[in-house]
Coordinates of C-alpha atoms and ligand atoms in Angstrom, one line a residue:
Chain M
X1 CA 21.6 2.7 29.9
X2 CA 22.3 -0.2 32.1
X3 CA 23.7 1.3 35.3
X4 CA 25.5 -1.9 36.3
X5 CA 27.5 -2.5 33.1
X6 CA 27.4 0.9 31.4
X7 CA 26.3 -0.8 28.2
X8 CA 23.2 0.5 26.5
X9 CA 20.8 -2.4 25.6
X10 CA 20.6 -0.9 22.2
X11 CA 24.3 -1.1 21.7
X12 CA 24.1 -4.8 22.3
X13 CA 21.2 -5.2 19.8
X14 CA 22.3 -2.9 17.0
X15 CA 25.9 -3.3 15.6
X16 CA 27.2 -1.5 12.6
X17 CA 26.8 -4.5 10.3
X18 CA 24.2 -6.6 12.1
X19 CA 21.1 -6.3 14.2
X20 CA 19.5 -8.7 16.7
X21 CA 16.5 -10.8 15.5
X22 CA 14.5 -10.0 18.7
X23 CA 14.2 -6.4 17.4
X24 CA 11.5 -7.7 15.1
X25 CA 9.7 -10.0 17.5
X26 CA 9.9 -8.7 21.0
X27 CA 6.5 -7.2 22.1
X28 CA 8.3 -4.9 24.7
X29 CA 10.5 -3.5 21.9
X30 CA 7.4 -2.9 19.9
X31 CA 5.8 -0.9 22.8
X32 CA 9.0 1.1 23.1
X33 CA 8.9 1.9 19.4
X34 CA 5.4 3.2 19.7
X35 CA 6.6 5.6 22.4
X36 CA 9.9 6.6 20.9
X37 CA 9.2 6.6 17.2
X38 CA 5.5 6.6 16.3
X39 CA 4.3 8.8 19.1
X40 CA 7.2 11.2 19.0
X41 CA 8.9 11.8 15.6
X42 CA 7.3 13.1 12.4
X43 CA 5.0 10.5 10.9
X44 CA 3.3 10.9 7.6
X45 CA -0.5 11.1 8.0
X46 CA -2.2 12.2 4.8
X47 CA -2.2 14.5 1.8
X48 CA -3.9 17.9 1.6
X49 CA -5.6 16.8 -1.7
X50 CA -7.5 14.2 0.3
X51 CA -9.4 17.0 2.0
X52 CA -9.7 19.6 -0.8
X53 CA -12.7 21.5 0.5
X54 CA -13.7 23.1 3.8
X55 CA -15.3 20.5 6.1
X56 CA -13.9 17.5 4.3
X57 CA -12.5 14.8 6.5
X58 CA -10.7 11.5 6.1
X59 CA -9.8 9.0 8.8
X60 CA -6.1 8.2 8.9
X61 CA -3.8 6.7 11.6
X62 CA -0.6 7.0 13.5
X63 CA 0.4 3.5 14.4
X64 CA -2.7 1.9 16.0
X65 CA -4.3 5.3 16.8
X66 CA -7.1 6.5 14.6
X67 CA -6.6 10.1 13.5
X68 CA -9.2 12.3 11.8
X69 CA -7.7 14.7 9.2
X70 CA -10.1 17.5 8.7
X71 CA -10.1 20.8 6.8
X72 CA -12.0 23.2 9.0
X73 CA -14.1 26.2 7.9
X74 CA -11.1 28.4 7.9
X75 CA -9.3 26.0 5.5
X76 CA -6.8 24.8 8.1
X77 CA -5.9 21.1 8.2
X78 CA -6.3 19.5 11.7
X79 CA -5.2 16.1 12.9
X80 CA -7.7 15.1 15.6
X81 CA -7.7 12.0 17.7
X82 CA -10.7 9.8 17.1
X83 CA -11.6 9.6 20.8
X84 CA -14.4 11.4 22.6
X85 CA -13.2 13.5 25.5
X86 CA -16.1 12.3 27.6
X87 CA -15.7 8.5 28.0
X88 CA -13.6 7.6 25.0
X89 CA -16.0 6.5 22.3
X90 CA -14.8 6.9 18.7
X91 CA -16.5 10.0 17.4
X92 CA -16.2 9.2 13.7
X93 CA -17.1 5.8 12.2
X94 CA -16.9 6.6 8.5
X95 CA -13.7 6.6 6.4
X96 CA -14.3 10.0 4.8
X97 CA -16.9 12.6 4.2
X98 CA -17.9 16.2 4.8
X99 CA -18.9 17.3 8.2
X100 CA -18.9 20.6 10.1
X101 CA -19.0 18.7 13.4
X102 CA -18.8 15.2 14.9
X103 CA -21.5 14.0 17.3
X104 CA -20.5 11.2 19.6
X105 CA -23.1 8.5 19.5
X106 CA -22.7 7.6 23.2
X107 CA -24.0 10.7 25.0
X108 CA -24.2 13.1 22.1
X109 CA -21.3 15.4 22.8
X110 CA -20.7 17.5 19.7
X111 CA -17.3 18.6 18.4
X112 CA -16.5 21.1 15.7
X113 CA -14.2 19.9 12.9
X114 CA -11.4 21.9 14.4
X115 CA -11.7 19.8 17.6
X116 CA -13.6 22.3 19.9
X117 CA -16.4 20.9 22.1
X118 CA -19.4 22.9 21.0
X119 CA -22.2 21.2 23.0
X120 CA -23.3 18.4 25.3
X121 CA -26.6 16.9 25.9
X122 CA -28.5 18.1 29.1
X123 CA -25.9 20.8 29.8
X124 CA -27.4 21.7 33.2
X125 CA -25.3 18.8 34.7
X126 CA -22.2 20.6 33.7
X127 CA -22.7 23.9 35.4
X128 CA -19.5 25.9 35.5
X129 CA -17.5 23.5 33.4
X130 CA -15.2 25.1 30.9
X131 CA -15.8 23.5 27.5
X132 CA -12.3 24.6 26.3
X133 CA -10.8 22.0 28.6
X134 CA -12.8 19.2 26.9
X135 CA -11.8 19.5 23.3
X136 CA -10.8 16.5 21.2
X137 CA -7.2 15.4 21.6
X138 CA -5.0 16.4 18.7
X139 CA -1.7 15.5 17.2
X140 CA 0.6 18.1 18.9
X141 CA 2.4 19.4 15.9
X142 CA 1.1 19.4 12.3
X143 CA 3.3 20.5 9.4
X144 CA 3.1 19.8 5.7
X145 CA 5.7 19.7 2.9
X146 CA 4.4 20.2 -0.7
X147 CA 1.0 18.9 0.4
X148 CA 2.2 15.9 2.4
X149 CA 0.9 16.3 6.0
X150 CA 2.9 15.0 8.8
X151 CA 2.2 14.9 12.5
X152 CA 4.3 14.6 15.7
X153 CA 3.2 14.0 19.2
X154 CA 6.3 15.7 20.6
X155 CA 5.8 19.3 21.7
X156 CA 9.4 20.2 20.8
X157 CA 12.0 18.6 18.5
X158 CA 13.2 19.1 15.0
X159 CA 10.9 20.9 12.6
X160 CA 9.5 18.8 9.7
X161 CA 11.9 20.4 7.3
X162 CA 14.8 19.5 9.6
X163 CA 13.5 16.0 9.9
X164 CA 13.3 15.6 6.2
X165 CA 16.7 17.0 5.7
X166 CA 18.3 15.9 2.4
X167 CA 15.3 13.7 1.6
X168 CA 13.1 16.8 1.1
X169 CA 14.7 17.2 -2.3
X170 CA 13.2 13.8 -3.4
X171 CA 9.7 15.3 -2.8
X172 CA 10.7 18.4 -4.8
X173 CA 11.6 16.0 -7.6
X174 CA 8.4 14.1 -7.2
X175 CA 6.1 17.1 -7.6
X176 CA 8.0 18.4 -10.7
X177 CA 6.5 15.3 -12.5
X178 CA 3.3 17.4 -12.5
X179 CA 3.1 20.3 -15.0
X180 CA 1.4 22.2 -12.2
X181 CA 3.9 21.1 -9.5
X182 CA 1.4 19.2 -7.4
X183 CA 0.7 15.6 -6.4
X184 CA -2.9 14.5 -5.9
X185 CA -4.0 11.5 -3.8
X186 CA -7.4 10.8 -5.3
X187 CA -7.4 7.1 -6.4
X188 CA -8.3 5.5 -3.1
X189 CA -6.2 3.1 -1.1
X190 CA -5.7 -0.7 -1.1
X191 CA -5.1 -2.0 2.4
X192 CA -2.8 -5.0 2.5
X193 CA -2.3 -6.7 5.8
X194 CA 0.8 -8.8 6.6
X195 CA 1.6 -10.9 9.6
X196 CA 5.0 -9.4 10.0
X197 CA 6.9 -6.7 11.9
X198 CA 6.7 -3.3 10.2
X199 CA 10.5 -3.0 10.0
X200 CA 10.7 -5.8 7.5
X201 CA 8.6 -3.6 5.2
X202 CA 10.5 -0.5 6.0
X203 CA 13.9 -2.1 5.2
X204 CA 12.7 -3.9 2.0
X205 CA 11.5 -0.6 0.4
X206 CA 15.0 0.4 -0.6
X207 CA 16.5 -3.1 -0.7
X208 CA 17.8 -3.4 -4.2
X209 CA 19.2 -6.9 -3.6
X210 CA 15.9 -8.8 -3.7
X211 CA 14.1 -7.8 -6.9
X212 CA 16.1 -10.1 -9.2
X213 CA 15.0 -13.1 -7.1
X214 CA 11.7 -12.3 -5.3
X215 CA 10.2 -10.8 -8.5
X216 CA 11.7 -13.2 -11.0
X217 CA 8.3 -14.8 -11.8
X218 CA 6.8 -11.5 -13.0
X219 CA 10.0 -10.1 -14.7
X220 CA 10.2 -13.4 -16.6
X221 CA 6.7 -13.3 -18.1
X222 CA 6.1 -9.5 -18.4
X223 CA 9.3 -8.6 -20.3
X224 CA 9.7 -5.9 -17.7
X225 CA 12.6 -3.3 -17.8
X226 CA 12.8 -3.3 -14.0
X227 CA 14.9 -6.4 -13.7
X228 CA 18.0 -4.8 -15.2
X229 CA 17.9 -1.8 -12.9
X230 CA 18.7 -4.2 -10.0
X231 CA 21.3 -6.4 -11.7
X232 CA 25.0 -6.6 -10.8
X233 CA 26.0 -4.4 -13.7
X234 CA 23.5 -1.6 -12.8
X235 CA 24.8 1.9 -12.1
X236 CA 21.9 2.8 -9.9
X237 CA 22.7 3.7 -6.3
X238 CA 21.4 3.2 -2.8
X239 CA 21.6 6.3 -0.6
X240 CA 21.3 7.1 3.1
X241 CA 20.0 10.6 3.6
X242 CA 20.3 10.4 7.4
X243 CA 17.4 10.6 9.8
X244 CA 16.4 7.1 8.6
X245 CA 15.5 8.3 5.1
X246 CA 16.8 6.1 2.3
X247 CA 16.6 6.0 -1.5
X248 CA 17.3 3.9 -4.5
X249 CA 18.5 6.4 -7.1
X250 CA 17.7 5.0 -10.5
X251 CA 18.7 8.2 -12.4
X252 CA 22.1 7.0 -13.5
X253 CA 20.4 4.2 -15.4
X254 CA 17.6 6.4 -16.8
X255 CA 20.2 9.0 -17.9
X256 CA 22.1 6.4 -19.8
X257 CA 18.9 5.5 -21.7
X258 CA 18.5 9.2 -22.4
X259 CA 14.8 8.7 -23.5
X260 CA 12.0 10.8 -21.9
X261 CA 9.4 8.6 -20.0
X262 CA 11.5 5.5 -20.4
X263 CA 11.5 5.4 -16.5
X264 CA 7.8 4.5 -16.8
X265 CA 8.2 2.1 -19.8
X266 CA 6.6 4.6 -22.2
X267 CA 7.5 7.5 -24.4
X268 CA 6.7 11.1 -25.3
X269 CA 4.8 9.9 -28.4
X270 CA 2.5 7.8 -26.3
X271 CA 1.8 10.7 -23.9
X272 CA 1.5 13.7 -26.2
X273 CA -0.8 15.7 -24.0
X274 CA 1.4 15.2 -21.0
X275 CA 4.6 16.0 -22.9
X276 CA 3.1 19.2 -24.3
X277 CA 2.0 20.4 -20.9
X278 CA 5.4 19.6 -19.3
X279 CA 7.2 21.6 -22.0
X280 CA 4.9 24.5 -21.6
X281 CA 5.4 24.5 -17.9
X282 CA 9.1 24.0 -17.6
X283 CA 10.5 24.8 -21.0
X284 CA 11.9 22.1 -23.4
X285 CA 15.3 21.5 -21.7
X286 CA 14.1 21.2 -18.1
X287 CA 11.0 19.2 -19.1
X288 CA 13.2 16.8 -20.9
X289 CA 15.4 16.4 -17.9
X290 CA 12.5 15.8 -15.6
X291 CA 11.0 13.2 -18.0
X292 CA 14.3 11.4 -18.3
X293 CA 15.0 11.3 -14.5
X294 CA 11.6 10.1 -13.5
X295 CA 10.1 10.1 -10.0
X296 CA 12.0 9.0 -6.9
X297 CA 12.1 5.7 -5.1
X298 CA 12.4 7.0 -1.5
X299 CA 11.5 5.7 1.9
X300 CA 10.8 8.6 4.3
X301 CA 11.2 7.2 7.8
X302 CA 9.2 5.7 9.4
X303 CA 6.2 5.2 7.1
X304 CA 6.0 7.1 3.8
X305 CA 7.3 5.2 0.8
X306 CA 7.2 6.8 -2.6
X307 CA 7.8 4.1 -5.2
X308 CA 8.1 5.9 -8.5
X309 CA 4.4 5.4 -9.5
X310 CA 2.7 4.7 -6.2
X311 CA 2.8 5.7 -2.6
X312 CA 2.7 3.3 0.4
X313 CA 2.0 4.3 4.0
X314 CA 3.2 1.7 6.5
X315 CA 1.0 1.2 9.6
X316 CA 2.1 -1.0 12.5
X317 CA -0.7 -2.5 14.5
X318 CA 1.2 -5.0 16.6
X319 CA 4.6 -6.6 16.8
X320 CA 3.6 -9.0 14.0
X321 CA 0.7 -7.2 12.5
X322 CA 1.2 -4.4 9.9
X323 CA -0.8 -2.8 7.1
X324 CA 0.5 -1.3 3.8
X325 CA -1.9 1.4 2.6
X326 CA -1.1 1.9 -1.1
X327 CA -2.4 4.1 -3.9
X328 CA -1.4 5.3 -7.3
X329 CA 0.4 8.7 -7.4
X330 CA -1.6 11.2 -9.4
X331 CA -0.2 14.4 -10.8
X332 CA -2.2 17.5 -11.2
X333 CA -2.7 18.5 -14.9
X334 CA -1.6 15.1 -16.2
X335 CA -4.7 13.0 -17.0
X336 CA -3.1 10.7 -19.6
X337 CA -0.2 10.0 -17.3
X338 CA -2.5 9.4 -14.4
X339 CA -4.6 6.8 -16.2
X340 CA -1.4 4.8 -16.9
X341 CA -0.3 5.3 -13.3
X342 CA -3.5 3.8 -12.0
X343 CA -3.4 0.8 -14.3
X344 CA 0.2 -0.1 -13.6
X345 CA -0.3 0.4 -9.8
X346 CA -3.3 -1.9 -9.7
X347 CA -1.4 -4.6 -11.5
X348 CA 1.7 -4.4 -9.2
X349 CA 0.6 -3.7 -5.7
X350 CA -2.0 -4.6 -3.0
X351 CA -3.1 -8.1 -1.9
X352 CA -3.2 -9.5 -5.4
X353 CA -0.4 -7.4 -6.9
X354 CA 2.1 -9.1 -9.2
X355 CA 5.0 -7.6 -7.1
X356 CA 3.6 -7.0 -3.6
X357 CA 2.1 -10.4 -3.1
X358 CA 5.6 -11.8 -3.3
X359 CA 7.3 -9.0 -1.2
X360 CA 4.6 -9.6 1.5
X361 CA 5.3 -13.3 1.4
X362 CA 8.9 -12.5 2.2
X363 CA 7.9 -10.2 5.1
X364 CA 5.9 -13.0 6.7
X365 CA 8.5 -15.7 6.1
X366 CA 11.2 -13.5 7.5
X367 CA 9.1 -12.8 10.6
X368 CA 8.6 -16.6 11.2
X369 CA 12.2 -17.2 10.4
X370 CA 13.7 -14.9 13.0
X371 CA 11.6 -16.6 15.7
X372 CA 14.4 -19.2 15.4
X373 CA 17.2 -18.2 17.9
X374 CA 20.3 -19.2 16.0
X375 CA 22.0 -17.3 14.4
X376 CA 20.8 -14.5 16.6
X377 CA 21.8 -11.8 14.1
X378 CA 20.5 -10.4 10.8
X379 CA 23.6 -9.7 8.8
X380 CA 23.5 -6.3 7.0
X381 CA 27.1 -6.0 5.9
X382 CA 26.7 -6.1 2.1
X383 CA 28.7 -3.3 0.4
X384 CA 30.1 -2.0 3.7
X385 CA 33.6 -1.9 2.2
X386 CA 32.7 -0.2 -1.0
X387 CA 30.2 2.4 0.2
X388 CA 31.3 6.1 -0.3
X389 CA 30.1 9.7 0.1
X390 CA 28.4 11.4 -2.8
X391 CA 29.0 15.1 -3.6
X392 CA 26.5 16.2 -1.0
X393 CA 28.1 14.0 1.7
X394 CA 25.4 11.3 1.8
X395 CA 26.5 7.7 1.9
X396 CA 25.9 5.8 -1.3
X397 CA 26.5 2.3 -2.5
X398 CA 25.7 -0.1 -5.3
X399 CA 22.0 -0.6 -5.9
X400 CA 22.2 -4.1 -4.3
X401 CA 24.1 -2.9 -1.2
X402 CA 22.6 -2.7 2.3
X403 CA 23.4 1.0 2.7
X404 CA 19.7 1.8 3.4
X405 CA 19.3 -0.8 6.1
X406 CA 22.4 0.4 7.9
X407 CA 21.2 4.0 7.7
X408 CA 17.8 3.0 9.1
X409 CA 19.2 1.2 12.1
X410 CA 21.7 4.0 12.9
X411 CA 18.7 6.4 13.1
X412 CA 16.6 3.9 14.9
X413 CA 19.2 3.4 17.6
X414 CA 19.4 7.2 18.1
X415 CA 15.7 7.4 18.7
X416 CA 15.5 4.4 21.0
X417 CA 18.6 5.1 23.0
X418 CA 17.2 7.6 25.6
X419 CA 15.0 4.9 27.2
Chain Q
X1 CA -38.9 -14.7 -21.4
X2 CA -37.6 -18.3 -21.6
X3 CA -40.1 -21.1 -21.0
X4 CA -39.9 -22.8 -17.7
X5 CA -38.3 -25.8 -19.2
X6 CA -35.5 -24.0 -21.1
X7 CA -34.9 -21.8 -18.0
X8 CA -34.3 -24.9 -15.9
X9 CA -32.0 -26.3 -18.6
X10 CA -30.0 -23.0 -18.7
X11 CA -29.9 -22.9 -14.9
X12 CA -28.4 -26.4 -14.7
X13 CA -25.8 -25.5 -17.4
X14 CA -24.8 -22.4 -15.4
X15 CA -24.7 -24.2 -12.1
X16 CA -22.4 -26.9 -13.7
X17 CA -20.2 -24.2 -15.1
X18 CA -19.8 -22.3 -11.8
X19 CA -19.0 -25.5 -9.9
X20 CA -16.5 -26.4 -12.6
X21 CA -14.9 -23.0 -12.3
X22 CA -14.7 -23.3 -8.5
X23 CA -13.0 -26.7 -8.8
X24 CA -10.5 -25.5 -11.3
X25 CA -9.6 -22.6 -9.0
X26 CA -9.4 -24.7 -5.9
X27 CA -7.1 -27.2 -7.6
X28 CA -4.9 -24.6 -9.3
X29 CA -5.7 -25.7 -12.8
X30 CA -4.6 -22.3 -14.1
X31 CA -4.7 -23.0 -17.9
X32 CA -8.0 -24.8 -17.8
X33 CA -9.4 -21.8 -15.8
X34 CA -8.0 -19.3 -18.3
X35 CA -9.8 -21.2 -21.1
X36 CA -13.1 -20.3 -19.4
X37 CA -12.7 -16.7 -20.4
X38 CA -14.0 -15.0 -23.6
X39 CA -11.4 -13.0 -25.6
X40 CA -12.7 -9.8 -24.1
X41 CA -13.0 -11.0 -20.5
X42 CA -12.7 -8.7 -17.5
X43 CA -11.8 -10.0 -14.1
X44 CA -12.6 -7.4 -11.4
X45 CA -12.2 -7.5 -7.6
X46 CA -13.1 -4.0 -6.4
X47 CA -11.8 -2.5 -3.1
X48 CA -13.7 -0.2 -0.7
X49 CA -17.2 -1.2 -1.8
X50 CA -19.0 -2.8 -4.7
X51 CA -19.7 0.2 -6.9
X52 CA -16.5 2.1 -7.3
X53 CA -15.5 3.3 -10.7
X54 CA -12.6 1.0 -11.6
X55 CA -11.3 3.5 -14.2
X56 CA -10.7 6.1 -11.5
X57 CA -10.3 4.2 -8.2
X58 CA -8.0 1.4 -7.0
X59 CA -9.2 -2.2 -7.2
X60 CA -7.6 -5.3 -5.8
X61 CA -7.8 -6.8 -9.3
X62 CA -8.9 -5.1 -12.5
X63 CA -7.6 -7.3 -15.2
X64 CA -8.4 -7.1 -18.9
X65 CA -7.9 -10.3 -20.9
X66 CA -4.2 -9.8 -21.5
X67 CA -3.6 -9.2 -17.8
X68 CA -5.6 -12.3 -16.9
X69 CA -3.2 -14.2 -19.1
X70 CA -0.2 -12.5 -17.4
X71 CA -1.6 -13.5 -14.0
X72 CA -1.9 -17.1 -15.1
X73 CA 1.6 -17.1 -16.6
X74 CA 3.1 -15.7 -13.4
X75 CA 1.3 -18.5 -11.4
X76 CA 2.6 -21.1 -13.9
X77 CA 6.3 -20.1 -13.4
X78 CA 6.4 -22.0 -10.1
X79 CA 8.4 -19.1 -8.7
X80 CA 5.5 -16.9 -7.6
X81 CA 6.5 -17.4 -4.0
X82 CA 3.2 -16.4 -2.5
X83 CA 1.8 -19.5 -4.2
X84 CA 4.9 -21.7 -3.9
X85 CA 3.8 -23.8 -2.1
X86 CA 0.2 -23.3 -3.3
X87 CA -2.6 -22.5 -0.9
X88 CA -4.8 -25.4 0.0
X89 CA -8.3 -24.3 -1.0
X90 CA -11.9 -25.4 -0.9
X91 CA -14.8 -23.2 -1.7
X92 CA -18.6 -23.4 -1.5
X93 CA -20.7 -21.8 -4.2
X94 CA -24.3 -21.1 -3.4
X95 CA -27.3 -18.7 -3.9
X96 CA -26.9 -19.1 -7.7
X97 CA -29.4 -16.8 -9.4
X98 CA -30.1 -15.8 -13.0
X99 CA -30.2 -12.0 -12.6
X100 CA -31.3 -11.1 -16.1
X101 CA -31.9 -13.9 -18.6
X102 CA -31.6 -11.9 -21.8
X103 CA -29.9 -8.6 -21.4
X104 CA -29.5 -6.4 -24.4
X105 CA -26.0 -7.5 -25.2
X106 CA -27.0 -11.2 -25.2
X107 CA -24.8 -12.1 -22.2
X108 CA -26.4 -13.9 -19.3
X109 CA -26.1 -12.2 -15.9
X110 CA -25.6 -14.6 -13.1
X111 CA -24.8 -14.1 -9.4
X112 CA -23.6 -16.4 -6.6
X113 CA -22.1 -16.3 -3.2
X114 CA -18.9 -18.0 -2.3
X115 CA -17.2 -19.0 0.9
X116 CA -13.5 -19.9 0.6
X117 CA -11.3 -21.6 3.1
X118 CA -7.6 -21.0 2.4
X119 CA -4.8 -22.8 4.2
X120 CA -1.5 -21.2 3.5
X121 CA 2.0 -20.9 5.1
X122 CA 0.8 -17.9 7.0
X123 CA -2.4 -19.3 8.5
X124 CA -6.0 -20.3 7.7
X125 CA -8.0 -17.6 6.2
X126 CA -11.7 -17.4 5.5
X127 CA -12.9 -15.4 2.5
X128 CA -16.5 -14.5 1.6
X129 CA -17.8 -12.9 -1.6
X130 CA -20.6 -12.0 -3.8
X131 CA -19.8 -13.0 -7.4
X132 CA -21.4 -11.3 -10.4
X133 CA -20.9 -12.9 -13.8
X134 CA -21.7 -12.2 -17.4
X135 CA -21.7 -15.5 -19.2
X136 CA -21.8 -16.0 -22.9
X137 CA -22.2 -19.0 -25.2
X138 CA -19.1 -19.3 -27.5
X139 CA -19.1 -22.2 -29.9
X140 CA -21.8 -23.9 -27.8
X141 CA -19.8 -23.6 -24.5
X142 CA -20.4 -21.2 -21.7
X143 CA -17.6 -18.7 -21.2
X144 CA -17.0 -15.8 -18.7
X145 CA -17.1 -12.4 -20.3
X146 CA -16.8 -10.8 -16.9
X147 CA -16.5 -11.8 -13.3
X148 CA -16.8 -9.3 -10.5
X149 CA -15.8 -10.6 -7.0
X150 CA -17.1 -8.4 -4.2
X151 CA -15.3 -9.5 -1.1
X152 CA -17.4 -8.9 2.0
X153 CA -14.5 -7.2 3.7
X154 CA -13.0 -5.3 0.8
X155 CA -13.0 -2.1 2.7
X156 CA -10.7 -3.5 5.4
X157 CA -7.0 -4.4 5.4
X158 CA -6.9 -7.9 4.0
X159 CA -4.1 -10.5 3.7
X160 CA -2.4 -11.4 0.4
X161 CA -5.0 -12.8 -2.0
X162 CA -2.8 -14.6 -4.6
X163 CA -4.9 -17.7 -5.5
X164 CA -7.6 -17.4 -8.1
X165 CA -10.7 -16.0 -6.4
Ligands
FES1 S1 -18.4 9.0 25.3 FE1 -18.8 10.5 23.9 S2 -20.5 11.5 24.7 FE2 -20.0 10.1 26.2
FE2_2 FE1 10.0 -6.0 -3.9

């Protein structure tokens, strides 16, 4: 709050139908975002299936910070900061593995995989020192929802379930695609770097206005069914769940088609094993509904994007430096479906993907574009007049409308306002 | 074992083939490049190391022959924005070695190193890779039955790679 004028700087930068271009390019704003968003709210870190056994670990991140996700001997998942409590060296230099402990290469302090300091070299120099005071740093709160592990550096605040709010239901929908009700993250990640601010990525994930144009080259040559979903005549919806979570709900289109697995461009006949397992797990009627509706297209603020067949994790490294970590979603008990998920994901995403190479080109061009100072604003008013509330009270609009961006910026302002 | 003379002839044919492929890629001659492939060609750019199982793990590119054709067709539209305008490219090919002159399947195993300078709208980017080929004579012409491009930094976050590598 500016004491002189009584006007919050955020009110000047974020209006209902437009936001200021400097929000994407100002290094001070980026630093404020680290503090107020990335190092405070719930951020997606990893999936429990990435550390299936005791002593497994995988190195993840929260913004620029390296985080080791471990499963300790008791089976508990820990999020430890990759920074020695002695003089700061990184204690883990491998992306994944199995380890009961991590020994710092600098002066050989050794930490258990739950973060406890268990020993230091030449201990006589540390007479009377309480080792418990020198554990590895950890992400303050760790919670998981259906296997998706989130961390928050804030000691208090909403629970993960409160943060997810209405968007939790999209994850429920996702796991029902597995006959065993579980997602598995086992296919490895592609890491796609872009020279652009992270919010261009965040806002594009549920932007249904661009596919008809940005992806015209691949839709034209691949006779893809995707193009129609994002046309003017589409009955698909954009939705704002609040708390920055946004969705493109394609179910109205898939329900019109009324054909199981059409959402994935395939059919029950081509996935007989999967179909049989789904019917055995859920019964014929519910299995048919699940297989018609397909998986969600949802952006969980600020960094987890579930895009029907793949999952992206957005990582900001600097004001114009971001990484998209992406992998194929895999569903427990669905080997024939999983194979197709991997094949389609590899074609579509990552640095050489038919779709994501063009999306990423847009992120970078937008970033360079907004460095120009006039017009100062990014206009986000599309569909403002025709948006409405759905039966649960969430704001929805046409699939090409900018309901998601407006929802994201409303939440963003709430988070940034206190400073 | 080939005689020394025929080995030298084969080596010069392979070298000419690899230089030609490099030039077609640098100059965005997509259709001519596509013709270098056999009907069962596999174009593979692994991620996170050289020896992952591409049937189980994500690769940057893992194209069968029809997906190679799709990749070329997308580039040909002129609306693949990441290559509109096209990157300016020049690559050096070196360390060409015959790895196995007469493997069981009759293909010729060849390896090379490449260093590629890309100038695009974003910036200038330097790429380095180990390339492993299986080449085959089809109607008297060398063709690629497989090409595996192992980027030196394929375990890191890399920028968009939308030219033919
Ligand atoms: S910095 Fe880790 S032991 Fe000294
Ligand atoms: Fe897109």
